[in-house]
Short mmCIF file of C-alpha atoms and ligand atoms in Angstrom, two decimals:
data_model
loop_
_atom_site.label_atom_id
_atom_site.label_comp_id
_atom_site.label_asym_id
_atom_site.label_seq_id
_atom_site.Cartn_x
_atom_site.Cartn_y
_atom_site.Cartn_z
CA MET A 1 22.20 27.13 40.69
CA THR A 2 24.10 24.16 42.04
CA ASN A 3 27.62 23.85 43.44
CA LYS A 4 28.71 20.89 41.28
CA THR A 5 32.12 21.29 39.73
CA LEU A 6 33.54 20.06 36.51
CA PHE A 7 36.41 18.40 38.34
CA GLU A 8 34.42 16.05 40.53
CA PRO A 9 33.63 12.44 39.72
CA TYR A 10 30.42 11.63 37.77
CA ASN A 11 28.55 8.35 37.47
CA LEU A 12 27.86 7.48 33.84
CA GLY A 13 25.70 4.41 34.16
CA SER A 14 27.85 1.91 36.06
CA LEU A 15 31.06 3.71 35.26
CA THR A 16 32.61 6.28 37.50
CA LEU A 17 34.29 9.05 35.53
CA SER A 18 36.92 11.02 37.33
CA ASN A 19 35.59 14.37 36.13
CA ARG A 20 32.86 15.87 33.85
CA ILE A 21 35.20 16.66 30.94
CA VAL A 22 34.89 14.52 27.82
CA MET A 23 37.31 14.34 24.92
CA ALA A 24 35.13 14.69 21.89
CA PRO A 25 35.67 12.42 18.94
CA LEU A 26 38.47 13.82 16.67
CA THR A 27 39.23 12.52 13.15
CA ARG A 28 43.05 12.18 12.87
CA ASN A 29 43.44 9.96 9.72
CA ARG A 30 46.49 7.93 11.01
CA ALA A 31 45.31 4.34 10.79
CA GLY A 32 47.79 1.79 9.31
CA PRO A 33 47.32 -0.70 6.59
CA GLY A 34 43.94 -2.53 6.78
CA PHE A 35 42.64 0.57 8.58
CA VAL A 36 44.04 -0.74 11.89
CA PRO A 37 44.75 1.82 14.59
CA SER A 38 48.50 2.22 15.02
CA ASP A 39 50.52 1.75 18.14
CA LEU A 40 50.88 5.61 18.20
CA ALA A 41 47.03 5.76 18.66
CA ALA A 42 47.41 3.85 21.90
CA GLU A 43 50.03 6.39 23.07
CA TYR A 44 47.81 9.34 21.87
CA TYR A 45 44.71 8.22 23.74
CA ALA A 46 46.60 7.13 26.84
CA GLN A 47 48.23 10.60 27.01
CA ARG A 48 44.69 12.05 27.24
CA ALA A 49 43.32 9.53 29.71
CA SER A 50 42.76 12.19 32.52
CA ALA A 51 39.59 13.22 30.67
CA GLY A 52 36.57 11.75 32.47
CA LEU A 53 35.60 9.96 29.27
CA LEU A 54 37.40 9.70 25.89
CA ILE A 55 35.44 9.18 22.81
CA SER A 56 37.50 7.82 19.98
CA GLU A 57 37.72 9.23 16.45
CA ALA A 58 34.94 8.12 14.21
CA THR A 59 35.50 4.52 13.26
CA GLN A 60 33.84 2.78 10.25
CA ILE A 61 31.57 -0.22 10.73
CA SER A 62 32.29 -1.51 7.17
CA GLN A 63 34.32 -0.49 4.16
CA GLN A 64 31.08 0.87 2.68
CA GLY A 65 30.94 3.20 5.67
CA GLN A 66 34.38 4.71 5.11
CA GLY A 67 34.62 8.30 3.81
CA TYR A 68 38.11 9.53 4.42
CA GLN A 69 41.72 8.26 3.86
CA ASP A 70 43.18 6.31 6.77
CA SER A 71 40.26 6.43 9.14
CA PRO A 72 40.21 3.29 11.35
CA GLY A 73 37.65 0.48 11.18
CA ILE A 74 36.28 -1.98 13.62
CA TYR A 75 34.99 -4.73 11.35
CA SER A 76 38.13 -6.97 11.09
CA GLN A 77 40.00 -9.07 13.64
CA ALA A 78 43.18 -7.06 12.99
CA GLN A 79 41.24 -3.79 13.73
CA ILE A 80 39.88 -5.25 17.00
CA ASP A 81 43.33 -6.29 18.03
CA GLY A 82 44.61 -2.83 17.27
CA TRP A 83 41.90 -1.19 19.26
CA ARG A 84 42.60 -3.62 22.18
CA LYS A 85 45.96 -1.96 22.53
CA VAL A 86 44.30 1.45 22.76
CA THR A 87 41.82 0.49 25.36
CA THR A 88 44.35 -1.43 27.42
CA ALA A 89 46.66 1.64 27.43
CA VAL A 90 43.84 3.98 28.49
CA HIS A 91 42.62 1.66 31.23
CA ALA A 92 46.13 1.32 32.52
CA LYS A 93 46.02 5.13 33.10
CA GLY A 94 42.61 4.93 34.86
CA GLY A 95 40.76 6.36 31.87
CA ARG A 96 37.50 5.33 30.22
CA ILE A 97 36.91 5.10 26.46
CA PHE A 98 33.93 4.73 24.10
CA VAL A 99 34.38 4.11 20.42
CA GLN A 100 32.42 6.29 17.95
CA LEU A 101 30.80 4.11 15.22
CA TRP A 102 30.01 5.67 11.88
CA HIS A 103 28.81 4.97 8.41
CA VAL A 104 29.51 8.03 6.32
CA GLY A 105 26.82 7.41 3.66
CA ARG A 106 27.19 9.82 0.85
CA VAL A 107 30.25 11.58 2.24
CA SER A 108 32.61 9.26 0.50
CA HIS A 109 34.40 8.69 -2.70
CA VAL A 110 34.66 5.81 -5.23
CA ASP A 111 38.38 5.39 -4.45
CA LEU A 112 37.56 4.42 -0.83
CA GLN A 113 34.83 1.90 -1.71
CA GLU A 114 35.28 -1.82 -2.45
CA ASN A 115 36.08 -2.23 -6.25
CA GLY A 116 35.30 1.52 -6.80
CA ALA A 117 31.61 1.01 -5.83
CA THR A 118 29.29 4.02 -5.77
CA PRO A 119 28.83 5.48 -2.18
CA VAL A 120 25.33 4.99 -0.70
CA ALA A 121 22.85 7.45 0.66
CA PRO A 122 19.11 7.77 1.56
CA SER A 123 18.59 9.49 -1.85
CA ALA A 124 20.76 10.00 -4.91
CA ILE A 125 21.72 13.62 -3.98
CA ARG A 126 25.37 14.51 -3.91
CA ALA A 127 26.52 16.20 -0.74
CA GLU A 128 28.01 19.77 -1.12
CA THR A 129 31.24 18.85 0.69
CA LYS A 130 34.73 17.57 0.21
CA THR A 131 36.50 14.57 1.53
CA PHE A 132 40.18 13.74 1.97
CA VAL A 133 41.45 10.98 -0.35
CA ASN A 134 44.68 10.24 -2.17
CA ASN A 135 46.26 12.95 0.00
CA ALA A 136 43.99 15.70 -1.39
CA PHE A 137 40.70 17.34 -0.60
CA VAL A 138 38.22 16.49 -3.37
CA ASP A 139 34.48 16.66 -3.96
CA VAL A 140 32.62 13.57 -2.77
CA SER A 141 31.37 11.19 -5.41
CA ASP A 142 27.65 11.00 -6.62
CA PRO A 143 25.84 8.56 -4.41
CA ARG A 144 23.16 6.06 -5.18
CA ALA A 145 19.94 5.61 -3.04
CA LEU A 146 19.97 2.63 -0.75
CA GLU A 147 17.43 -0.08 -1.60
CA ILE A 148 15.14 -0.74 1.38
CA ASP A 149 16.24 -4.26 1.63
CA GLU A 150 19.83 -3.15 2.11
CA LEU A 151 19.05 -1.33 5.40
CA PRO A 152 18.87 -4.38 7.67
CA GLY A 153 22.40 -5.15 6.56
CA ILE A 154 23.57 -1.75 7.69
CA VAL A 155 21.80 -2.14 11.01
CA ASN A 156 23.57 -5.44 11.38
CA ASP A 157 27.01 -3.88 10.58
CA PHE A 158 26.45 -1.46 13.45
CA ARG A 159 25.43 -4.34 15.72
CA ARG A 160 28.48 -6.40 14.89
CA ALA A 161 30.71 -3.35 15.27
CA ALA A 162 29.29 -2.79 18.71
CA ALA A 163 29.99 -6.34 19.68
CA ASN A 164 33.58 -5.98 18.28
CA ALA A 165 33.93 -2.82 20.36
CA VAL A 166 33.24 -4.80 23.56
CA ALA A 167 35.58 -7.52 22.35
CA ALA A 168 38.26 -4.84 21.91
CA GLY A 169 37.79 -3.66 25.57
CA PHE A 170 35.90 -0.38 24.98
CA ASP A 171 33.65 0.83 27.83
CA GLY A 172 30.83 1.51 25.38
CA VAL A 173 29.97 2.93 21.95
CA GLU A 174 28.73 6.20 20.67
CA VAL A 175 26.59 5.92 17.56
CA HIS A 176 27.52 8.75 15.19
CA GLY A 177 24.11 10.29 14.44
CA ALA A 178 25.59 13.71 13.64
CA ASN A 179 27.45 15.92 11.19
CA GLY A 180 25.77 14.93 7.91
CA TYR A 181 26.76 11.21 7.89
CA LEU A 182 24.42 8.37 7.12
CA LEU A 183 22.09 8.47 10.05
CA ASP A 184 21.95 12.26 10.01
CA GLN A 185 21.32 12.11 6.19
CA PHE A 186 18.27 9.86 6.77
CA ALA A 187 16.94 12.25 9.52
CA LYS A 188 17.14 15.40 7.45
CA ASP A 189 14.92 16.10 4.53
CA GLY A 190 17.55 18.05 2.58
CA ALA A 191 19.27 14.69 2.02
CA ASN A 192 16.33 12.34 2.33
CA VAL A 193 13.50 12.44 -0.25
CA ARG A 194 12.54 8.75 -0.01
CA ALA A 195 8.96 7.75 -0.50
CA ASP A 196 9.16 4.60 1.63
CA ALA A 197 9.12 3.87 5.34
CA TYR A 198 12.46 5.60 5.78
CA GLY A 199 11.49 8.94 4.24
CA GLY A 200 8.81 11.67 4.53
CA SER A 201 7.52 12.01 8.09
CA ILE A 202 9.60 12.81 11.16
CA GLU A 203 9.02 9.22 12.24
CA ASN A 204 10.07 7.64 9.06
CA ARG A 205 13.23 9.78 8.70
CA ALA A 206 14.18 8.82 12.34
CA ARG A 207 13.66 5.17 11.73
CA LEU A 208 17.15 4.06 10.66
CA MET A 209 18.83 5.97 13.45
CA LEU A 210 16.44 4.38 16.02
CA GLU A 211 16.83 0.85 14.57
CA VAL A 212 20.52 1.15 14.67
CA THR A 213 20.51 2.41 18.32
CA ALA A 214 18.07 -0.31 19.36
CA ALA A 215 20.27 -3.03 17.72
CA VAL A 216 23.37 -1.71 19.53
CA VAL A 217 21.39 -1.62 22.82
CA GLU A 218 20.30 -5.19 22.30
CA GLU A 219 23.79 -6.28 21.56
CA ILE A 220 25.82 -4.60 24.34
CA GLY A 221 23.26 -2.98 26.65
CA ALA A 222 21.86 0.48 27.12
CA GLU A 223 24.42 1.32 29.80
CA ARG A 224 27.15 1.07 27.17
CA THR A 225 25.30 2.91 24.38
CA GLY A 226 25.43 6.58 23.64
CA ILE A 227 24.77 8.74 20.54
CA ARG A 228 25.85 12.04 19.06
CA LEU A 229 23.38 14.35 17.34
CA SER A 230 23.82 17.68 15.59
CA PRO A 231 20.25 19.08 14.98
CA VAL A 232 21.11 22.24 13.23
CA SER A 233 24.65 21.77 12.05
CA PRO A 234 25.11 22.23 8.34
CA ALA A 235 28.20 19.98 8.41
CA ASN A 236 28.67 18.03 5.18
CA GLY A 237 25.89 19.80 3.38
CA VAL A 238 22.84 18.66 5.38
CA SER A 239 19.78 20.72 6.19
CA THR A 240 16.22 20.00 7.40
CA SER A 241 12.98 21.91 7.45
CA ASP A 242 11.84 21.28 11.12
CA PRO A 243 14.86 20.42 13.32
CA GLN A 244 13.14 21.17 16.63
CA ALA A 245 10.26 18.76 16.09
CA GLN A 246 12.54 16.22 14.41
CA PHE A 247 15.05 16.09 17.14
CA GLU A 248 12.63 16.30 20.06
CA TYR A 249 11.00 13.15 18.61
CA ILE A 250 14.46 11.44 18.09
CA VAL A 251 15.56 12.27 21.67
CA ASP A 252 12.25 11.06 23.16
CA GLN A 253 12.66 7.73 21.40
CA LEU A 254 16.29 7.41 22.18
CA ASP A 255 15.58 8.21 25.84
CA ALA A 256 12.97 5.55 25.85
CA LEU A 257 15.62 3.00 24.85
CA GLY A 258 17.38 3.95 28.09
CA ILE A 259 20.72 4.74 26.47
CA VAL A 260 23.35 6.13 28.82
CA TYR A 261 24.03 9.42 27.07
CA ILE A 262 22.98 11.81 24.37
CA HIS A 263 25.73 13.97 23.11
CA VAL A 264 24.69 17.15 21.34
CA VAL A 265 26.66 19.37 18.99
CA GLU A 266 25.04 22.75 19.90
CA GLY A 267 25.07 24.82 16.67
CA ALA A 268 27.37 24.44 13.66
CA THR A 269 29.99 21.75 14.23
CA GLY A 270 33.25 23.53 15.06
CA GLY A 271 31.58 26.81 14.29
CA PRO A 272 29.06 29.31 15.63
CA ARG A 273 26.76 28.10 18.40
CA ASP A 274 23.97 30.34 17.20
CA VAL A 275 23.87 29.29 13.60
CA ALA A 276 20.09 28.71 13.69
CA PRO A 277 17.36 29.24 16.30
CA PHE A 278 17.07 26.05 18.32
CA ASP A 279 16.05 25.27 21.91
CA PHE A 280 18.73 22.88 23.22
CA GLY A 281 17.27 23.10 26.68
CA SER A 282 14.16 21.34 25.38
CA LEU A 283 16.43 18.31 24.38
CA ARG A 284 18.32 18.48 27.70
CA ARG A 285 15.00 18.27 29.63
CA ARG A 286 13.93 15.22 27.66
CA VAL A 287 17.12 13.24 28.66
CA LYS A 288 16.72 11.06 31.77
CA ASN A 289 20.27 9.86 31.88
CA THR A 290 23.23 11.99 30.72
CA TYR A 291 23.33 15.07 28.44
CA ILE A 292 26.75 15.77 27.04
CA ALA A 293 27.10 19.29 25.53
CA ASN A 294 29.60 20.11 22.88
CA ASN A 295 30.70 22.98 20.64
CA GLY A 296 32.78 26.01 21.55
CA TYR A 297 32.84 25.37 25.33
CA ASP A 298 35.62 26.83 27.41
CA LEU A 299 36.08 26.62 31.12
CA ASP A 300 33.82 29.62 31.96
CA LEU A 301 30.90 28.55 29.68
CA ALA A 302 31.04 24.93 30.84
CA THR A 303 31.17 26.02 34.53
CA SER A 304 28.25 28.39 34.15
CA ARG A 305 26.17 25.87 32.22
CA LEU A 306 26.82 23.13 34.75
CA ALA A 307 25.74 25.59 37.53
CA GLU A 308 22.51 26.13 35.55
CA ASP A 309 22.09 22.36 35.01
CA LYS A 310 22.12 22.88 31.28
CA ALA A 311 24.37 19.74 30.81
CA ASP A 312 25.89 16.93 32.85
CA LEU A 313 29.16 16.58 30.92
CA PHE A 314 31.06 18.81 28.56
CA ALA A 315 32.96 17.56 25.47
CA PHE A 316 35.98 19.46 24.30
CA GLY A 317 37.36 18.65 20.87
CA ARG A 318 40.21 20.69 19.35
CA PRO A 319 41.64 21.78 22.67
CA PHE A 320 42.54 18.21 23.37
CA ILE A 321 44.75 17.94 20.32
CA ALA A 322 47.47 20.25 21.58
CA ASN A 323 46.76 19.79 25.30
CA PRO A 324 46.93 16.15 26.39
CA ASP A 325 46.58 17.34 29.98
CA LEU A 326 43.63 19.61 29.21
CA VAL A 327 41.80 18.71 32.43
CA GLU A 328 44.71 19.74 34.54
CA ARG A 329 45.20 22.92 32.58
CA LEU A 330 41.54 23.93 32.97
CA GLU A 331 41.56 23.09 36.60
CA THR A 332 44.59 25.27 37.26
CA ARG A 333 43.55 27.93 34.64
CA ALA A 334 46.84 27.45 32.88
CA VAL A 335 47.50 28.60 29.41
CA LEU A 336 46.35 26.38 26.53
CA ALA A 337 48.70 25.30 23.75
CA ALA A 338 47.73 26.17 20.19
CA ILE A 339 47.12 23.49 17.49
CA ASP A 340 49.31 23.18 14.41
CA PRO A 341 46.67 23.05 11.67
CA ALA A 342 49.09 21.34 9.30
CA THR A 343 49.21 18.08 11.42
CA ILE A 344 45.46 17.62 12.32
CA TYR A 345 44.68 15.17 9.54
CA GLY A 346 47.16 12.51 8.61
CA GLY A 347 50.85 12.03 9.23
CA GLY A 348 52.64 10.42 12.15
CA ALA A 349 53.81 11.39 15.64
CA ALA A 350 54.33 15.11 14.83
CA GLY A 351 51.30 16.99 15.91
CA TYR A 352 49.76 13.75 17.35
CA THR A 353 51.80 12.33 20.26
CA ASP A 354 54.39 15.10 20.61
CA TYR A 355 52.42 17.85 22.29
CA PRO A 356 53.85 18.10 25.79
CA THR A 357 52.02 18.36 29.07
CA LEU A 358 52.41 21.62 30.89
CA ALA A 359 54.70 19.98 33.46
CA ALA A 360 56.93 18.48 30.65
CA SER A 361 57.06 21.72 28.77
CA ARG A 362 58.37 23.49 31.90
CA SER A 363 61.13 20.96 32.67
C1 LIG B 401 36.56 16.29 10.50
C2 LIG B 401 37.14 15.71 9.43
C3 LIG B 401 36.69 14.51 8.99
C4 LIG B 401 35.64 13.91 9.73
C5 LIG B 401 32.77 14.56 12.00
C6 LIG B 401 34.08 12.54 11.85
O1 LIG B 401 32.60 15.77 11.63
C7 LIG B 401 33.98 13.90 11.50
C8 LIG B 401 35.08 14.49 10.78
C9 LIG B 401 35.57 15.76 11.21
O2 LIG B 401 32.02 14.08 12.78
#
């Protein structure tokens, strides 16, 4: 047992975070034309800047990597300029912010792809999941398997997006290696039946995720590179036969790259923590730098896990939507506001920037 508290500063690489509470990445589908983050996004993130670290909503590295309507990108100059407004607003409030970089792989739809192209995947297996497009939830499209000679281009898209993130003023990037998107699809044998160097063995299935992370590290430095993993989450229809061995290998290799954090969704994303047997402590013990724990934490669980040294930082997702001042509310054990489910995905200021702080709601 230790006496650390959630509300004390924490050194993440060379950054000093004001507390151990992280805002998890949250998809909000409010980007403007050209998939540029809106001015409202700057206000939204700045309102939440009292988190020790903010992680942005998942942000596509290319049009091919987009899977949902109105999610932002970070591959055009206009997108970089839009994100710069966000990072400037967060830094002005003393906050820190990483951008989460994703390629959705097979979790996409032809209507989101350039000229109606077929979405790409490790193997031509359709995901049992829906996406949000043309203002409706619809089945994802049938994907095609990526050719091996297309993979360096995807690694390079991540590398360029990481450089763009630094140009936009982000403190770092989080590679999205979780939740059934491209890198998780490659890692899991329910989605990857390739017969080449990117399929089959644990090492082969981890290869793309590790190449992407190594490229990001080379581009912007290990101190600015984190990753998110979800070893047992069935999110977006993925499954794998040996998650413990697969993810112990992945974490060992990521740790050897010296990345600043590994962020783990413990259990089913947004669902039960005990969805499948898995020893998360084994991953935590493999991480030299920082382990961020996520999924279903509340103040008491985070406090007890910190005391037991089960994690360094704790990422809260949905509670941040309706509680811009979540850190202060937790610290004072104040009541938490409830989310309006109708305004989570898409729309404007309603349900985005209009949730009041506790102080404002009392005045
Ligand atoms: C909810 C809706 C759409 C996308 C994830 C980026 O699960 C997401 C996501 C969550 O990681």
